[in-house]
């Protein structure tokens, strides 16, 4: 399809403003010399362009989206209604406080609920995404150790199964990253943890349930080891959906958490954002939280109070599902994952074959050895069935990994159909493996050349080359 | 209560049986009993949609929506054509994840590619990313792009928005980098003070255009000074002003960043907003976050993919250029739809009307008794006046549905006008000012 820059005609466009009702002034300083090459299109062209782009995009509304570690649950329509109310969208962030009491109440209520769900004492909504929350949480740990005079605590322990954002966030917060091995069950290797938990440790970052979809049963011992070494425990809330209302990080020995409102609390992902990554912490860290006027505060990690309209959606969701709905969502997320797991495990070996949490990881190593069909090939084959593939090649500790997270909002029919599709793909891999390397067939493009894209980056439209 | 869990009780039982289990709690065998909740969370009971709707409408109703706004300071009320909502409102855009699977994400990928092109065109730079959280984070990330082993100190002009400065400081605390301020002279960055400050340990200079006080900075001069000292130049630019003013690219800046909220994104009490970043081809591989590139598929069809991923956290882990993963993709799509609707002529018209109305307002306020603080400076759509009794003035304006300027220290006020402000409401505001200052 054409780019928007390849449509329209010079001089075309719609006048949205009408005439200026004051005398026009011109600025005399340094002015732009180069003409501004924006699209010159009529409104119908804009409308059709974005409709066409939407048709070439698969959303949760289009079909099953079991993308592991991303919690692609249904995004309720009422959330969108609430977030579109002019009483929220038309409020200036620097209005005097008494003219924005509704916004404040939304935030206070949401923070109280999130504290209750995580077992934390204080919360900030300022971080704009999960990784942003990680960075913020680590700065709290840094500021705390500084304030306590712990100058030698320069290391953050991160399991080798962790999301890439964990070590990247630790780096941004000025820490050295120490990778902790996982044991054969996918859990933290306690021996490795004990050996690393020394007087130079500032803290541990842990996702629990972890990235292989298992709840680490040694959790209390893990957090105790870190505390006894003088470090703090950071809970990456990426997988909270499995345990919300069942168990709380605050009761497991964690001092600071981040949540992903765009995963656990049903706000949409927007094709890559906006998200929201609130941080919660225990009381002793509360003075360090961003966005407040305490002398200990780390400052601001973003302008204003955060992605407010995302908070509106999350509050709407929590008000809707309420006390009973929170654990119900968690339990059904776990049930749906286990249901798919048992229906697939005879053909698709599980990396860790036991009851899982909200997601499970299959290893297609054997299939690849026997047929040459890789995890990538299986994922691409799923596209022809209208299913978004699972997360591929993550976590890094599992070879040929496919990580499946169905979420609680999918029906049994959807799960059964996905199981049927995967089994059919497995059969095809046995019978006609060579045909599998050139799928999908039904999508607008098939296997774009990523190597060429990176080698010779074309990251904007080239007007000159296209004669425009 | 409403629930989004479809499984009825008997289905639940059948599914449990398929797993060889009896009850839902059997799923949690790995969770130690001592950390399992034994009583329900202390949350309100769930509510049906009818009640939730009523409650959210009530909360929204507790806020004042001002029909007349003369406040900016980093968040601006502009005309948003209805088509922007229509274009960005497609459900697939809203509910999709980051476009990892290119085959079923060409729509989102192309929208980002078009956004990157728009940002390059606006800024006059060669490479842009898919967005970061907001304009302040964009500035902070830009500073990190410039950090070198022997050059890490950051210089920020005192005329940069204090919110942006605050975020730069927080990120700098993470990297243990020093931030120093460049003093002002008459409302703009003092070039003489700057030249003394750009020493060989300075990595970059951050300047805002128009600056926080609305004044236009001499970017050519400041860029030359930064470069003379071996530092890189970062300009935090208002995107509407880019339609008129000399671009960062034309001034020789190394990195252009800014807050994209004015491009079709509602005020929304501060978020979600849109941080944009653009740079030179030379620094392209230091950009944080997602970048979309054009390539071809197996059959030679044009295709878009996430590219240059060797910079990113999921590949490089602790050595990544940033930890950023989620960005503000849907806001970027809105901005691109806004720019497509407006076109070059329309955006220029927005900029000219902003400037014209701000100048009209400035004169009207001056005549009403609020003289400008920097009368010798050129400005775009914001300016600072003296204002002895801000509290009383703002209350008087508020009674007429007018959100006045932002009070600053030293009995000053920062005013803003955009294309949305009519002559009539500016005259009315000035009349109220006259009443109040007379008393």
Tab-separated table of N, CA and C in Angstrom, chain B residues 57-123:
chain	number	residue	atom	x	y	z
B	57	UNK	N	-18.356	9.227	35.587
B	57	UNK	CA	-18.898	10.519	35.129
B	57	UNK	C	-18.905	11.522	36.285
B	58	UNK	N	-19.208	11.031	37.475
B	58	UNK	CA	-19.209	11.915	38.637
B	58	UNK	C	-17.788	12.459	38.887
B	59	UNK	N	-16.809	11.564	38.821
B	59	UNK	CA	-15.420	11.998	39.053
B	59	UNK	C	-14.980	13.002	37.989
B	60	UNK	N	-15.313	12.719	36.734
B	60	UNK	CA	-14.953	13.653	35.664
B	60	UNK	C	-15.618	15.002	35.911
B	61	UNK	N	-16.834	14.955	36.468
B	61	UNK	CA	-17.588	16.177	36.730
B	61	UNK	C	-17.013	17.015	37.857
B	62	UNK	N	-16.129	16.418	38.651
B	62	UNK	CA	-15.493	17.175	39.742
B	62	UNK	C	-14.392	18.098	39.227
B	63	UNK	N	-14.006	17.934	37.962
B	63	UNK	CA	-12.960	18.773	37.387
B	63	UNK	C	-13.584	19.960	36.669
B	64	UNK	N	-12.863	21.068	36.655
B	64	UNK	CA	-13.309	22.216	35.878
B	64	UNK	C	-12.700	22.127	34.483
B	65	UNK	N	-13.566	22.149	33.481
B	65	UNK	CA	-13.068	22.259	32.112
B	65	UNK	C	-13.211	23.722	31.715
B	66	UNK	N	-12.096	24.406	31.611
B	66	UNK	CA	-12.145	25.830	31.298
B	66	UNK	C	-12.434	26.040	29.816
B	67	UNK	N	-13.458	26.840	29.510
B	67	UNK	CA	-13.720	27.115	28.091
B	67	UNK	C	-12.647	28.012	27.474
B	68	UNK	N	-11.958	28.778	28.307
B	68	UNK	CA	-10.941	29.710	27.787
B	68	UNK	C	-9.633	29.469	28.539
B	69	UNK	N	-8.600	29.142	27.799
B	69	UNK	CA	-7.331	28.757	28.430
B	69	UNK	C	-6.195	29.655	27.928
B	70	UNK	N	-5.493	30.274	28.868
B	70	UNK	CA	-4.304	31.073	28.522
B	70	UNK	C	-3.066	30.533	29.233
B	71	UNK	N	-3.077	29.244	29.464
B	71	UNK	CA	-1.959	28.612	30.171
B	71	UNK	C	-1.347	27.542	29.279
B	72	UNK	N	-0.026	27.519	29.220
B	72	UNK	CA	0.684	26.491	28.448
B	72	UNK	C	1.725	25.846	29.342
B	73	UNK	N	2.969	26.366	29.275
B	73	UNK	CA	4.041	25.906	30.156
B	73	UNK	C	4.305	24.415	30.007
B	74	UNK	N	4.227	23.925	28.783
B	74	UNK	CA	4.566	22.521	28.539
B	74	UNK	C	3.392	21.668	28.116
B	75	UNK	N	2.158	22.194	28.220
B	75	UNK	CA	0.967	21.456	27.781
B	75	UNK	C	0.039	22.463	27.106
B	76	UNK	N	-0.318	22.215	25.870
B	76	UNK	CA	-0.970	23.259	25.073
B	76	UNK	C	-2.304	22.785	24.504
B	77	UNK	N	-3.281	23.695	24.591
B	77	UNK	CA	-4.596	23.368	24.036
B	77	UNK	C	-4.643	23.854	22.588
B	78	UNK	N	-4.779	22.899	21.687
B	78	UNK	CA	-4.869	23.238	20.263
B	78	UNK	C	-6.125	22.617	19.678
B	79	UNK	N	-6.464	23.115	18.497
B	79	UNK	CA	-7.582	22.560	17.736
B	79	UNK	C	-7.180	21.158	17.243
B	80	UNK	N	-8.026	20.175	17.539
B	80	UNK	CA	-7.763	18.821	17.051
B	80	UNK	C	-8.873	18.448	16.071
B	81	UNK	N	-8.567	18.376	14.780
B	81	UNK	CA	-9.607	18.035	13.813
B	81	UNK	C	-10.263	16.695	14.171
B	82	UNK	N	-11.553	16.601	13.949
B	82	UNK	CA	-12.292	15.389	14.316
B	82	UNK	C	-11.730	14.145	13.635
B	83	UNK	N	-11.164	14.325	12.458
B	83	UNK	CA	-10.642	13.171	11.722
B	83	UNK	C	-9.500	12.488	12.489
B	84	UNK	N	-8.817	13.239	13.340
B	84	UNK	CA	-7.707	12.642	14.099
B	84	UNK	C	-8.240	11.539	15.015
B	85	UNK	N	-9.361	11.831	15.665
B	85	UNK	CA	-9.985	10.839	16.544
B	85	UNK	C	-10.431	9.625	15.728
B	86	UNK	N	-11.041	9.898	14.588
B	86	UNK	CA	-11.511	8.803	13.729
B	86	UNK	C	-10.345	7.931	13.282
B	87	UNK	N	-9.281	8.586	12.832
B	87	UNK	CA	-8.145	7.834	12.290
B	87	UNK	C	-7.444	7.024	13.376
B	88	UNK	N	-7.250	7.646	14.551
B	88	UNK	CA	-6.498	6.973	15.608
B	88	UNK	C	-7.393	6.051	16.433
B	89	UNK	N	-8.704	6.151	16.212
B	89	UNK	CA	-9.636	5.413	17.059
B	89	UNK	C	-9.860	3.963	16.661
B	90	UNK	N	-9.290	3.521	15.534
B	90	UNK	CA	-9.481	2.122	15.137
B	90	UNK	C	-9.037	1.193	16.262
B	91	UNK	N	-9.877	0.215	16.543
B	91	UNK	CA	-9.610	-0.615	17.712
B	91	UNK	C	-8.310	-1.394	17.588
B	92	UNK	N	-7.972	-1.801	16.375
B	92	UNK	CA	-6.753	-2.596	16.217
B	92	UNK	C	-5.512	-1.800	16.638
B	93	UNK	N	-5.499	-0.510	16.346
B	93	UNK	CA	-4.354	0.307	16.770
B	93	UNK	C	-4.257	0.327	18.294
B	94	UNK	N	-5.431	0.391	18.915
B	94	UNK	CA	-5.443	0.527	20.367
B	94	UNK	C	-5.040	-0.772	21.049
B	95	UNK	N	-5.491	-1.906	20.523
B	95	UNK	CA	-5.340	-3.149	21.280
B	95	UNK	C	-4.154	-4.001	20.851
B	96	UNK	N	-3.426	-3.578	19.826
B	96	UNK	CA	-2.257	-4.359	19.404
B	96	UNK	C	-1.095	-4.139	20.363
B	97	UNK	N	-0.171	-5.104	20.395
B	97	UNK	CA	1.058	-4.935	21.161
B	97	UNK	C	2.131	-4.351	20.243
B	98	UNK	N	3.318	-4.153	20.773
B	98	UNK	CA	4.469	-3.752	19.970
B	98	UNK	C	4.570	-4.671	18.748
B	99	UNK	N	4.826	-4.110	17.570
B	99	UNK	CA	4.754	-4.905	16.333
B	99	UNK	C	5.920	-5.877	16.121
B	100	UNK	N	5.972	-6.900	16.953
B	100	UNK	CA	7.032	-7.897	16.825
B	100	UNK	C	6.822	-8.783	15.602
B	101	UNK	N	5.561	-9.110	15.301
B	101	UNK	CA	5.267	-9.996	14.169
B	101	UNK	C	4.923	-9.112	12.976
B	102	UNK	N	5.923	-8.857	12.166
B	102	UNK	CA	5.771	-7.862	11.100
B	102	UNK	C	4.606	-8.174	10.157
B	103	UNK	N	4.372	-9.466	9.884
B	103	UNK	CA	3.355	-9.829	8.882
B	103	UNK	C	1.960	-9.323	9.237
B	104	UNK	N	1.651	-9.312	10.539
B	104	UNK	CA	0.308	-8.865	10.925
B	104	UNK	C	0.362	-7.520	11.644
B	105	UNK	N	1.454	-6.790	11.423
B	105	UNK	CA	1.618	-5.487	12.075
B	105	UNK	C	2.041	-4.419	11.086
B	106	UNK	N	1.836	-4.659	9.790
B	106	UNK	CA	2.287	-3.679	8.807
B	106	UNK	C	1.627	-2.321	9.026
B	107	UNK	N	0.399	-2.319	9.502
B	107	UNK	CA	-0.302	-1.056	9.720
B	107	UNK	C	0.390	-0.193	10.765
B	108	UNK	N	0.649	-0.795	11.938
B	108	UNK	CA	1.313	-0.047	13.009
B	108	UNK	C	2.721	0.328	12.574
B	109	UNK	N	3.422	-0.612	11.954
B	109	UNK	CA	4.802	-0.341	11.530
B	109	UNK	C	4.858	0.814	10.538
B	110	UNK	N	3.952	0.786	9.566
B	110	UNK	CA	3.946	1.882	8.583
B	110	UNK	C	3.602	3.212	9.251
B	111	UNK	N	2.676	3.178	10.217
B	111	UNK	CA	2.309	4.432	10.887
B	111	UNK	C	3.517	5.008	11.618
B	112	UNK	N	4.352	4.145	12.190
B	112	UNK	CA	5.548	4.629	12.890
B	112	UNK	C	6.568	5.175	11.880
B	113	UNK	N	6.715	4.449	10.761
B	113	UNK	CA	7.635	4.914	9.707
B	113	UNK	C	7.214	6.305	9.221
B	114	UNK	N	5.928	6.495	9.054
B	114	UNK	CA	5.437	7.810	8.609
B	114	UNK	C	5.659	8.873	9.689
B	115	UNK	N	5.472	8.466	10.948
B	115	UNK	CA	5.738	9.396	12.056
B	115	UNK	C	7.214	9.786	12.072
B	116	UNK	N	8.105	8.808	11.915
B	116	UNK	CA	9.542	9.101	11.902
B	116	UNK	C	9.880	10.083	10.782
B	117	UNK	N	9.226	9.892	9.625
B	117	UNK	CA	9.451	10.799	8.503
B	117	UNK	C	8.973	12.206	8.854
B	118	UNK	N	7.783	12.304	9.451
B	118	UNK	CA	7.246	13.611	9.860
B	118	UNK	C	8.220	14.327	10.786
B	119	UNK	N	8.740	13.583	11.769
B	119	UNK	CA	9.623	14.208	12.763
B	119	UNK	C	10.925	14.666	12.098
B	120	UNK	N	11.439	13.863	11.178
B	120	UNK	CA	12.642	14.285	10.448
B	120	UNK	C	12.360	15.560	9.655
B	121	UNK	N	11.201	15.608	9.016
B	121	UNK	CA	10.844	16.788	8.221
B	121	UNK	C	10.674	18.013	9.104
B	122	UNK	N	10.002	17.842	10.243
B	122	UNK	CA	9.773	18.979	11.139
B	122	UNK	C	11.087	19.512	11.689
B	123	UNK	N	11.974	18.612	12.094
B	123	UNK	CA	13.183	19.033	12.795
B	123	UNK	C	14.347	19.309	11.858
